[in-house]
PDB file of C-alpha atoms and ligand atoms in Angstrom:
ATOM      1  CA  MET A 218      30.552  23.072 141.383  1.00 88.00           C
ATOM      2  CA  ARG A 219      34.216  22.356 142.131  1.00 98.00           C
ATOM      3  CA  LYS A 220      36.547  25.094 140.885  1.00 98.00           C
ATOM      4  CA  LYS A 221      39.377  23.579 138.868  1.00 98.00           C
ATOM      5  CA  ILE A 222      42.831  23.898 140.427  1.00 98.00           C
ATOM      6  CA  ILE A 223      46.004  23.773 138.356  1.00 98.00           C
ATOM      7  CA  ALA A 224      49.218  23.716 140.371  1.00 98.00           C
ATOM      8  CA  GLY A 225      52.781  23.645 139.132  1.00 98.00           C
ATOM      9  CA  ASN A 226      55.344  21.576 140.982  1.00 98.00           C
ATOM     10  CA  TRP A 227      58.679  23.132 140.112  1.00 98.00           C
ATOM     11  CA  LYS A 228      60.616  20.384 141.914  1.00 98.00           C
ATOM     12  CA  MET A 229      64.352  21.297 142.178  1.00 98.00           C
ATOM     13  CA  ASN A 230      64.491  23.262 138.945  1.00 98.00           C
ATOM     14  CA  ILE A 231      64.205  27.035 139.283  1.00 98.00           C
ATOM     15  CA  LYS A 232      66.726  29.266 141.080  1.00 98.00           C
ATOM     16  CA  PRO A 233      65.658  32.203 143.296  1.00 98.00           C
ATOM     17  CA  SER A 234      67.045  34.592 140.668  1.00 98.00           C
ATOM     18  CA  GLU A 235      64.829  32.955 137.999  1.00 98.00           C
ATOM     19  CA  THR A 236      61.678  32.803 140.081  1.00 98.00           C
ATOM     20  CA  ALA A 237      60.184  36.273 139.615  1.00 98.00           C
ATOM     21  CA  ALA A 238      60.373  36.051 135.833  1.00 98.00           C
ATOM     22  CA  LEU A 239      58.545  32.710 135.722  1.00 98.00           C
ATOM     23  CA  VAL A 240      55.834  33.749 138.194  1.00 98.00           C
ATOM     24  CA  LYS A 241      55.256  37.021 136.338  1.00 98.00           C
ATOM     25  CA  ALA A 242      55.120  35.235 132.987  1.00 98.00           C
ATOM     26  CA  VAL A 243      52.585  32.760 134.418  1.00 98.00           C
ATOM     27  CA  ALA A 244      50.467  35.577 135.872  1.00 98.00           C
ATOM     28  CA  GLU A 245      50.494  37.449 132.581  1.00 98.00           C
ATOM     29  CA  ALA A 246      49.749  34.416 130.407  1.00 98.00           C
ATOM     30  CA  THR A 247      46.903  33.207 132.646  1.00 98.00           C
ATOM     31  CA  ALA A 248      45.240  36.467 133.739  1.00 97.00           C
ATOM     32  CA  ALA A 249      42.262  35.839 131.446  1.00 97.00           C
ATOM     33  CA  PHE A 250      41.498  32.503 133.169  1.00 97.00           C
ATOM     34  CA  ALA A 251      42.254  33.446 136.760  1.00 96.00           C
ATOM     35  CA  ASP A 252      38.615  33.947 137.789  1.00 96.00           C
ATOM     36  CA  LYS A 253      37.657  30.481 136.600  1.00 97.00           C
ATOM     37  CA  VAL A 254      40.697  28.456 137.636  1.00 98.00           C
ATOM     38  CA  GLU A 255      42.725  28.402 140.860  1.00 98.00           C
ATOM     39  CA  ILE A 256      46.353  28.810 139.779  1.00 98.00           C
ATOM     40  CA  VAL A 257      49.276  27.841 141.996  1.00 98.00           C
ATOM     41  CA  CYS A 258      53.054  27.659 141.679  1.00 98.00           C
ATOM     42  CA  CYS A 259      54.647  25.285 144.213  1.00 99.00           C
ATOM     43  CA  THR A 260      58.302  26.205 144.410  1.00 98.00           C
ATOM     44  CA  PRO A 261      61.424  25.100 146.255  1.00 98.00           C
ATOM     45  CA  ALA A 262      61.268  26.664 149.729  1.00 98.00           C
ATOM     46  CA  ILE A 263      64.190  28.948 148.955  1.00 98.00           C
ATOM     47  CA  ASP A 264      62.232  30.469 146.028  1.00 98.00           C
ATOM     48  CA  VAL A 265      59.126  31.267 148.087  1.00 98.00           C
ATOM     49  CA  PRO A 266      59.965  34.878 149.061  1.00 98.00           C
ATOM     50  CA  ALA A 267      60.707  35.784 145.427  1.00 98.00           C
ATOM     51  CA  ALA A 268      57.582  33.946 144.234  1.00 99.00           C
ATOM     52  CA  VAL A 269      55.347  35.641 146.825  1.00 98.00           C
ATOM     53  CA  ALA A 270      56.733  39.074 145.896  1.00 98.00           C
ATOM     54  CA  ALA A 271      56.258  38.438 142.170  1.00 98.00           C
ATOM     55  CA  ALA A 272      52.731  37.055 142.667  1.00 98.00           C
ATOM     56  CA  ALA A 273      51.577  40.058 144.744  1.00 98.00           C
ATOM     57  CA  GLY A 274      48.657  41.772 143.047  1.00 97.00           C
ATOM     58  CA  THR A 275      48.057  38.775 140.745  1.00 98.00           C
ATOM     59  CA  LYS A 276      45.776  35.765 141.216  1.00 97.00           C
ATOM     60  CA  VAL A 277      48.647  33.278 141.233  1.00 98.00           C
ATOM     61  CA  GLY A 278      48.990  31.451 144.545  1.00 98.00           C
ATOM     62  CA  VAL A 279      52.293  30.211 145.922  1.00 99.00           C
ATOM     63  CA  GLY A 280      53.052  26.969 147.717  1.00 98.00           C
ATOM     64  CA  THR A 281      55.880  24.699 148.775  1.00 98.00           C
ATOM     65  CA  GLU A 282      56.672  21.121 147.826  1.00 98.00           C
ATOM     66  CA  ASN A 283      56.761  19.709 151.352  1.00 98.00           C
ATOM     67  CA  CYS A 284      56.418  20.669 155.026  1.00 98.00           C
ATOM     68  CA  HIS A 285      57.327  19.209 158.398  1.00 98.00           C
ATOM     69  CA  TRP A 286      54.700  18.431 161.024  1.00 98.00           C
ATOM     70  CA  GLU A 287      56.484  19.987 164.029  1.00 98.00           C
ATOM     71  CA  ASP A 288      56.197  23.693 164.675  1.00 97.00           C
ATOM     72  CA  HIS A 289      59.948  24.161 165.228  1.00 97.00           C
ATOM     73  CA  GLY A 290      62.969  22.274 166.556  1.00 98.00           C
ATOM     74  CA  ALA A 291      65.995  20.186 165.687  1.00 98.00           C
ATOM     75  CA  TYR A 292      64.946  18.942 162.244  1.00 98.00           C
ATOM     76  CA  THR A 293      67.830  19.942 160.002  1.00 98.00           C
ATOM     77  CA  GLY A 294      66.776  20.631 156.453  1.00 96.00           C
ATOM     78  CA  GLU A 295      63.035  20.744 157.143  1.00 97.00           C
ATOM     79  CA  ILE A 296      60.576  23.661 157.041  1.00 98.00           C
ATOM     80  CA  SER A 297      57.543  24.060 159.270  1.00 98.00           C
ATOM     81  CA  THR A 298      54.047  25.035 158.219  1.00 98.00           C
ATOM     82  CA  GLY A 299      54.405  28.172 160.371  1.00 98.00           C
ATOM     83  CA  MET A 300      57.443  29.184 158.303  1.00 98.00           C
ATOM     84  CA  ILE A 301      55.497  28.628 155.077  1.00 98.00           C
ATOM     85  CA  VAL A 302      52.630  30.788 156.309  1.00 98.00           C
ATOM     86  CA  ASP A 303      55.019  33.445 157.613  1.00 98.00           C
ATOM     87  CA  ALA A 304      56.697  33.608 154.183  1.00 98.00           C
ATOM     88  CA  GLY A 305      53.303  34.328 152.606  1.00 98.00           C
ATOM     89  CA  ALA A 306      52.600  31.018 150.847  1.00 98.00           C
ATOM     90  CA  ASN A 307      49.153  29.410 151.050  1.00 98.00           C
ATOM     91  CA  TYR A 308      49.611  25.922 149.601  1.00 99.00           C
ATOM     92  CA  VAL A 309      51.740  22.834 150.148  1.00 98.00           C
ATOM     93  CA  ILE A 310      52.196  19.473 148.442  1.00 98.00           C
ATOM     94  CA  THR A 311      52.469  16.393 150.669  1.00 98.00           C
ATOM     95  CA  GLY A 312      53.305  12.801 149.803  1.00 98.00           C
ATOM     96  CA  HIS A 313      54.726  13.381 146.337  1.00 98.00           C
ATOM     97  CA  SER A 314      55.979  10.069 144.945  1.00 98.00           C
ATOM     98  CA  GLU A 315      59.523  11.450 144.679  1.00 97.00           C
ATOM     99  CA  ARG A 316      59.448  12.145 148.443  1.00 98.00           C
ATOM    100  CA  ARG A 317      58.120   8.630 149.011  1.00 97.00           C
ATOM    101  CA  GLN A 318      60.702   7.068 146.667  1.00 96.00           C
ATOM    102  CA  TYR A 319      63.876   9.012 147.560  1.00 97.00           C
ATOM    103  CA  PHE A 320      63.310  10.436 151.053  1.00 97.00           C
ATOM    104  CA  GLY A 321      61.629   7.649 152.983  1.00 96.00           C
ATOM    105  CA  GLU A 322      58.203   9.268 153.100  1.00 97.00           C
ATOM    106  CA  THR A 323      55.569   6.835 154.397  1.00 98.00           C
ATOM    107  CA  ASP A 324      51.793   7.008 154.573  1.00 98.00           C
ATOM    108  CA  GLU A 325      52.205   7.807 158.286  1.00 98.00           C
ATOM    109  CA  THR A 326      54.558  10.762 157.738  1.00 98.00           C
ATOM    110  CA  VAL A 327      52.352  11.980 154.886  1.00 98.00           C
ATOM    111  CA  ASN A 328      49.478  11.939 157.383  1.00 98.00           C
ATOM    112  CA  LYS A 329      51.446  14.003 159.928  1.00 98.00           C
ATOM    113  CA  ARG A 330      52.482  16.555 157.298  1.00 98.00           C
ATOM    114  CA  THR A 331      48.964  16.754 155.866  1.00 98.00           C
ATOM    115  CA  ARG A 332      47.345  17.330 159.253  1.00 98.00           C
ATOM    116  CA  ALA A 333      49.940  19.955 160.232  1.00 98.00           C
ATOM    117  CA  ALA A 334      49.372  21.799 156.952  1.00 98.00           C
ATOM    118  CA  ILE A 335      45.598  21.837 157.396  1.00 98.00           C
ATOM    119  CA  ALA A 336      45.962  22.996 161.017  1.00 98.00           C
ATOM    120  CA  ALA A 337      48.143  25.887 159.807  1.00 98.00           C
ATOM    121  CA  GLY A 338      45.455  26.976 157.350  1.00 98.00           C
ATOM    122  CA  LEU A 339      47.342  25.888 154.231  1.00 98.00           C
ATOM    123  CA  THR A 340      45.592  24.226 151.314  1.00 98.00           C
ATOM    124  CA  VAL A 341      47.253  20.842 151.018  1.00 98.00           C
ATOM    125  CA  MET A 342      47.582  18.793 147.850  1.00 99.00           C
ATOM    126  CA  MET A 343      48.126  15.253 149.112  1.00 98.00           C
ATOM    127  CA  CYS A 344      49.534  12.953 146.430  1.00 98.00           C
ATOM    128  CA  VAL A 345      48.594   9.312 145.965  1.00 98.00           C
ATOM    129  CA  GLY A 346      49.316   6.918 143.131  1.00 98.00           C
ATOM    130  CA  GLU A 347      50.508   3.454 142.190  1.00 98.00           C
ATOM    131  CA  THR A 348      53.729   2.275 140.541  1.00 96.00           C
ATOM    132  CA  LEU A 349      53.684   0.424 137.232  1.00 94.00           C
ATOM    133  CA  ALA A 350      54.345  -2.895 139.014  1.00 95.00           C
ATOM    134  CA  GLU A 351      51.391  -2.250 141.315  1.00 96.00           C
ATOM    135  CA  ARG A 352      49.122  -1.426 138.351  1.00 96.00           C
ATOM    136  CA  GLU A 353      50.238  -4.554 136.511  1.00 94.00           C
ATOM    137  CA  ALA A 354      49.540  -6.627 139.633  1.00 97.00           C
ATOM    138  CA  ASP A 355      46.012  -5.175 139.768  1.00 97.00           C
ATOM    139  CA  LEU A 356      46.740  -3.412 143.061  1.00 98.00           C
ATOM    140  CA  VAL A 357      45.694   0.143 142.152  1.00 98.00           C
ATOM    141  CA  GLU A 358      42.697   0.294 144.483  1.00 98.00           C
ATOM    142  CA  GLU A 359      44.502  -1.470 147.302  1.00 98.00           C
ATOM    143  CA  VAL A 360      47.477   0.921 147.129  1.00 98.00           C
ATOM    144  CA  VAL A 361      45.557   4.153 146.566  1.00 98.00           C
ATOM    145  CA  GLY A 362      42.921   3.116 149.129  1.00 98.00           C
ATOM    146  CA  ARG A 363      45.629   2.549 151.758  1.00 98.00           C
ATOM    147  CA  GLN A 364      47.414   5.819 150.920  1.00 98.00           C
ATOM    148  CA  LEU A 365      44.105   7.663 151.398  1.00 98.00           C
ATOM    149  CA  LYS A 366      42.997   5.903 154.582  1.00 98.00           C
ATOM    150  CA  VAL A 367      46.341   6.243 156.358  1.00 98.00           C
ATOM    151  CA  GLY A 368      47.228   9.623 154.847  1.00 98.00           C
ATOM    152  CA  LEU A 369      43.889  11.090 155.968  1.00 98.00           C
ATOM    153  CA  LYS A 370      43.698   9.467 159.427  1.00 98.00           C
ATOM    154  CA  ASP A 371      42.218  11.938 161.940  1.00 98.00           C
ATOM    155  CA  VAL A 372      41.393  14.448 159.197  1.00 98.00           C
ATOM    156  CA  THR A 373      37.811  15.635 159.744  1.00 98.00           C
ATOM    157  CA  PRO A 374      35.063  16.465 157.239  1.00 98.00           C
ATOM    158  CA  ALA A 375      35.518  20.153 158.182  1.00 98.00           C
ATOM    159  CA  ASP A 376      39.236  19.876 157.346  1.00 98.00           C
ATOM    160  CA  CYS A 377      38.317  18.802 153.809  1.00 98.00           C
ATOM    161  CA  ALA A 378      37.724  22.453 152.864  1.00 98.00           C
ATOM    162  CA  LYS A 379      41.532  22.713 152.823  1.00 98.00           C
ATOM    163  CA  LEU A 380      42.166  19.346 151.180  1.00 98.00           C
ATOM    164  CA  VAL A 381      42.953  18.535 147.553  1.00 99.00           C
ATOM    165  CA  ILE A 382      43.927  15.019 146.477  1.00 99.00           C
ATOM    166  CA  ALA A 383      46.404  14.644 143.615  1.00 98.00           C
ATOM    167  CA  TYR A 384      46.203  11.300 141.811  1.00 98.00           C
ATOM    168  CA  GLU A 385      49.623  10.801 140.269  1.00 98.00           C
ATOM    169  CA  PRO A 386      50.301   7.370 138.794  1.00 97.00           C
ATOM    170  CA  VAL A 387      54.034   7.037 139.411  1.00 96.00           C
ATOM    171  CA  TRP A 388      54.588   5.508 135.961  1.00 95.00           C
ATOM    172  CA  ALA A 389      53.235   8.668 134.316  1.00 94.00           C
ATOM    173  CA  ILE A 390      55.344  11.228 136.178  1.00 92.00           C
ATOM    174  CA  GLY A 391      58.040  12.780 134.022  1.00 89.00           C
ATOM    175  CA  THR A 392      57.905   9.832 131.612  1.00 91.00           C
ATOM    176  CA  GLY A 393      55.759  11.311 128.851  1.00 89.00           C
ATOM    177  CA  LYS A 394      53.288   8.440 129.470  1.00 88.00           C
ATOM    178  CA  THR A 395      49.898   9.822 130.448  1.00 89.00           C
ATOM    179  CA  ALA A 396      47.074   7.782 131.923  1.00 91.00           C
ATOM    180  CA  THR A 397      44.229   7.701 129.432  1.00 96.00           C
ATOM    181  CA  PRO A 398      41.309   9.896 130.467  1.00 97.00           C
ATOM    182  CA  GLU A 399      39.345   6.695 131.189  1.00 97.00           C
ATOM    183  CA  GLN A 400      42.113   5.166 133.335  1.00 97.00           C
ATOM    184  CA  ALA A 401      42.428   8.429 135.273  1.00 98.00           C
ATOM    185  CA  GLN A 402      38.651   8.862 135.673  1.00 98.00           C
ATOM    186  CA  ASP A 403      38.304   5.288 137.010  1.00 98.00           C
ATOM    187  CA  VAL A 404      40.827   5.991 139.781  1.00 98.00           C
ATOM    188  CA  HIS A 405      39.408   9.462 140.484  1.00 98.00           C
ATOM    189  CA  ALA A 406      35.948   7.914 140.920  1.00 98.00           C
ATOM    190  CA  PHE A 407      37.463   5.329 143.271  1.00 98.00           C
ATOM    191  CA  ILE A 408      39.157   8.140 145.239  1.00 98.00           C
ATOM    192  CA  ARG A 409      35.864  10.022 145.544  1.00 98.00           C
ATOM    193  CA  ALA A 410      34.083   6.850 146.694  1.00 98.00           C
ATOM    194  CA  THR A 411      36.800   6.329 149.312  1.00 98.00           C
ATOM    195  CA  LEU A 412      36.456   9.955 150.456  1.00 98.00           C
ATOM    196  CA  ALA A 413      32.694   9.361 150.738  1.00 98.00           C
ATOM    197  CA  LYS A 414      33.335   6.412 153.050  1.00 98.00           C
ATOM    198  CA  LEU A 415      35.743   8.479 155.148  1.00 98.00           C
ATOM    199  CA  PHE A 416      33.880  11.802 155.270  1.00 98.00           C
ATOM    200  CA  GLY A 417      30.371  11.290 153.857  1.00 98.00           C
ATOM    201  CA  ALA A 418      29.128  11.659 150.292  1.00 98.00           C
ATOM    202  CA  GLU A 419      28.324  15.349 150.566  1.00 98.00           C
ATOM    203  CA  THR A 420      31.829  16.295 151.694  1.00 98.00           C
ATOM    204  CA  ALA A 421      33.408  13.958 149.128  1.00 98.00           C
ATOM    205  CA  GLU A 422      31.618  15.853 146.344  1.00 98.00           C
ATOM    206  CA  THR A 423      33.346  19.068 147.430  1.00 98.00           C
ATOM    207  CA  VAL A 424      36.942  17.754 147.481  1.00 98.00           C
ATOM    208  CA  ARG A 425      38.938  18.486 144.358  1.00 98.00           C
ATOM    209  CA  ILE A 426      40.953  15.655 142.841  1.00 98.00           C
ATOM    210  CA  GLN A 427      43.825  16.635 140.533  1.00 98.00           C
ATOM    211  CA  TYR A 428      45.430  14.403 137.953  1.00 98.00           C
ATOM    212  CA  GLY A 429      49.220  14.520 137.654  1.00 97.00           C
ATOM    213  CA  GLY A 430      51.516  12.702 135.260  1.00 96.00           C
ATOM    214  CA  SER A 431      52.783  14.217 132.007  1.00 94.00           C
ATOM    215  CA  MET A 432      49.791  16.565 131.680  1.00 97.00           C
ATOM    216  CA  LYS A 433      50.427  18.996 128.811  1.00 97.00           C
ATOM    217  CA  PRO A 434      48.449  21.508 126.748  1.00 97.00           C
ATOM    218  CA  GLY A 435      47.811  18.757 124.175  1.00 97.00           C
ATOM    219  CA  ASN A 436      46.202  16.239 126.532  1.00 97.00           C
ATOM    220  CA  ALA A 437      44.781  18.465 129.281  1.00 98.00           C
ATOM    221  CA  ALA A 438      41.350  19.102 127.738  1.00 98.00           C
ATOM    222  CA  GLU A 439      40.354  15.445 127.453  1.00 98.00           C
ATOM    223  CA  LEU A 440      41.536  14.678 130.987  1.00 98.00           C
ATOM    224  CA  LEU A 441      39.869  17.758 132.500  1.00 98.00           C
ATOM    225  CA  ALA A 442      36.580  16.957 130.749  1.00 98.00           C
ATOM    226  CA  LYS A 443      36.109  13.892 132.959  1.00 98.00           C
ATOM    227  CA  ARG A 444      33.587  14.134 135.778  1.00 98.00           C
ATOM    228  CA  ASP A 445      35.963  13.598 138.681  1.00 98.00           C
ATOM    229  CA  ILE A 446      39.097  15.299 137.328  1.00 98.00           C
ATOM    230  CA  ASP A 447      39.114  18.701 138.985  1.00 98.00           C
ATOM    231  CA  GLY A 448      42.520  19.969 138.004  1.00 98.00           C
ATOM    232  CA  GLY A 449      46.130  19.056 137.509  1.00 98.00           C
ATOM    233  CA  LEU A 450      49.425  18.869 139.348  1.00 98.00           C
ATOM    234  CA  ILE A 451      51.976  19.709 136.717  1.00 98.00           C
ATOM    235  CA  GLY A 452      55.716  19.046 136.729  1.00 98.00           C
ATOM    236  CA  GLY A 453      57.641  19.602 133.502  1.00 97.00           C
ATOM    237  CA  ALA A 454      55.006  21.710 131.753  1.00 98.00           C
ATOM    238  CA  ALA A 455      54.876  24.134 134.704  1.00 98.00           C
ATOM    239  CA  LEU A 456      58.403  25.312 133.951  1.00 98.00           C
ATOM    240  CA  LYS A 457      57.343  27.063 130.743  1.00 98.00           C
ATOM    241  CA  ALA A 458      54.718  29.759 131.198  1.00 98.00           C
ATOM    242  CA  ALA A 459      53.198  29.144 127.765  1.00 98.00           C
ATOM    243  CA  ASP A 460      52.721  25.410 128.383  1.00 98.00           C
ATOM    244  CA  PHE A 461      51.373  25.979 131.885  1.00 98.00           C
ATOM    245  CA  ALA A 462      48.985  28.599 130.513  1.00 98.00           C
ATOM    246  CA  GLY A 463      47.847  26.168 127.819  1.00 98.00           C
ATOM    247  CA  ILE A 464      46.766  23.712 130.520  1.00 98.00           C
ATOM    248  CA  ILE A 465      45.074  26.477 132.527  1.00 98.00           C
ATOM    249  CA  SER A 466      43.209  27.620 129.447  1.00 98.00           C
ATOM    250  CA  ALA A 467      41.953  24.035 128.943  1.00 98.00           C
ATOM    251  CA  ALA A 468      40.833  23.981 132.591  1.00 98.00           C
ATOM    252  CA  ALA A 469      38.929  27.239 132.159  1.00 98.00           C
ATOM    253  CA  ALA A 470      37.180  25.836 129.076  1.00 97.00           C
ATOM    254  CA  ALA A 471      36.255  22.666 131.000  1.00 97.00           C
ATOM    255  CA  GLN A 472      34.862  24.616 133.984  1.00 89.00           C
TER     256      GLN A 472
HETATM  257  C1  PEP B 299      54.704  15.814 139.180  1.00 79.59           C
HETATM  258  O1  PEP B 299      55.861  15.674 139.489  1.00 79.59           O
HETATM  259  O2  PEP B 299      53.877  16.095 140.058  1.00 79.59           O
HETATM  260  C2  PEP B 299      54.326  15.649 137.781  1.00 79.59           C
HETATM  261  C3  PEP B 299      53.079  15.410 137.494  1.00 79.59           C
HETATM  262  O3  PEP B 299      55.345  15.737 136.847  1.00 79.59           O
HETATM  263  P1  PEP B 299      55.186  15.712 135.247  1.00 79.59           P
HETATM  264  O4  PEP B 299      54.055  16.644 134.906  1.00 79.59           O
HETATM  265  O5  PEP B 299      56.501  16.196 134.734  1.00 79.59           O
HETATM  266  O6  PEP B 299      54.871  14.307 134.864  1.00 79.59           O
END
């Protein structure tokens, strides 16, 4: 059975001085579900030390929102996977649509970041998802299939123990529009079938696939009840401990 994983993506929203309070509030509000659900806060890199300190002794994991593929060097503004590990974080998001849209992220650079993260021992949540125009042009499988095949090039079945896929339809992120549970399940099933082609059916059954896009306490249960929806990547609702805990409670009930 795949353990559900609910991860918050704080984006560029919480200051270092605000971090400990939010992590502690999340830990407190979700302690009852922490054995059933993997709980993660992915924070801006500058918040990581405060988040790691606040999460110590709790079951809340800490991650970053991006990583570079090189170990060190002249890459102004980037952070390496070794730095993330050294700071005490265990997770990283790669390929978020905002990185693709605003920072020139491509399937190839997502692949480099994903492989570097896995090699460093981080659990990586690699995001895929179509825009509204692509959905309307009936290109969902073509786009998501390409993002998976290129993004996971040279990733091995053994590496999949550290891999989570986040399906985030771009039109549902931060818009209040959620994919229906059926729309999400259809794409999750397609993602699992693609993983089966890449890594074999047995490995594909072990990889967790999160849904992301305006997931909230009110819609989480019906999404998380679907066969191939193994968790959530949460933006806005991860900034309020009570809302985040509401989603985690729904995940625990669906487990
Ligand atoms: C996200 O950015 O990963 C996300 C899913 O955001 P939101 O929950 O706000 O739609």
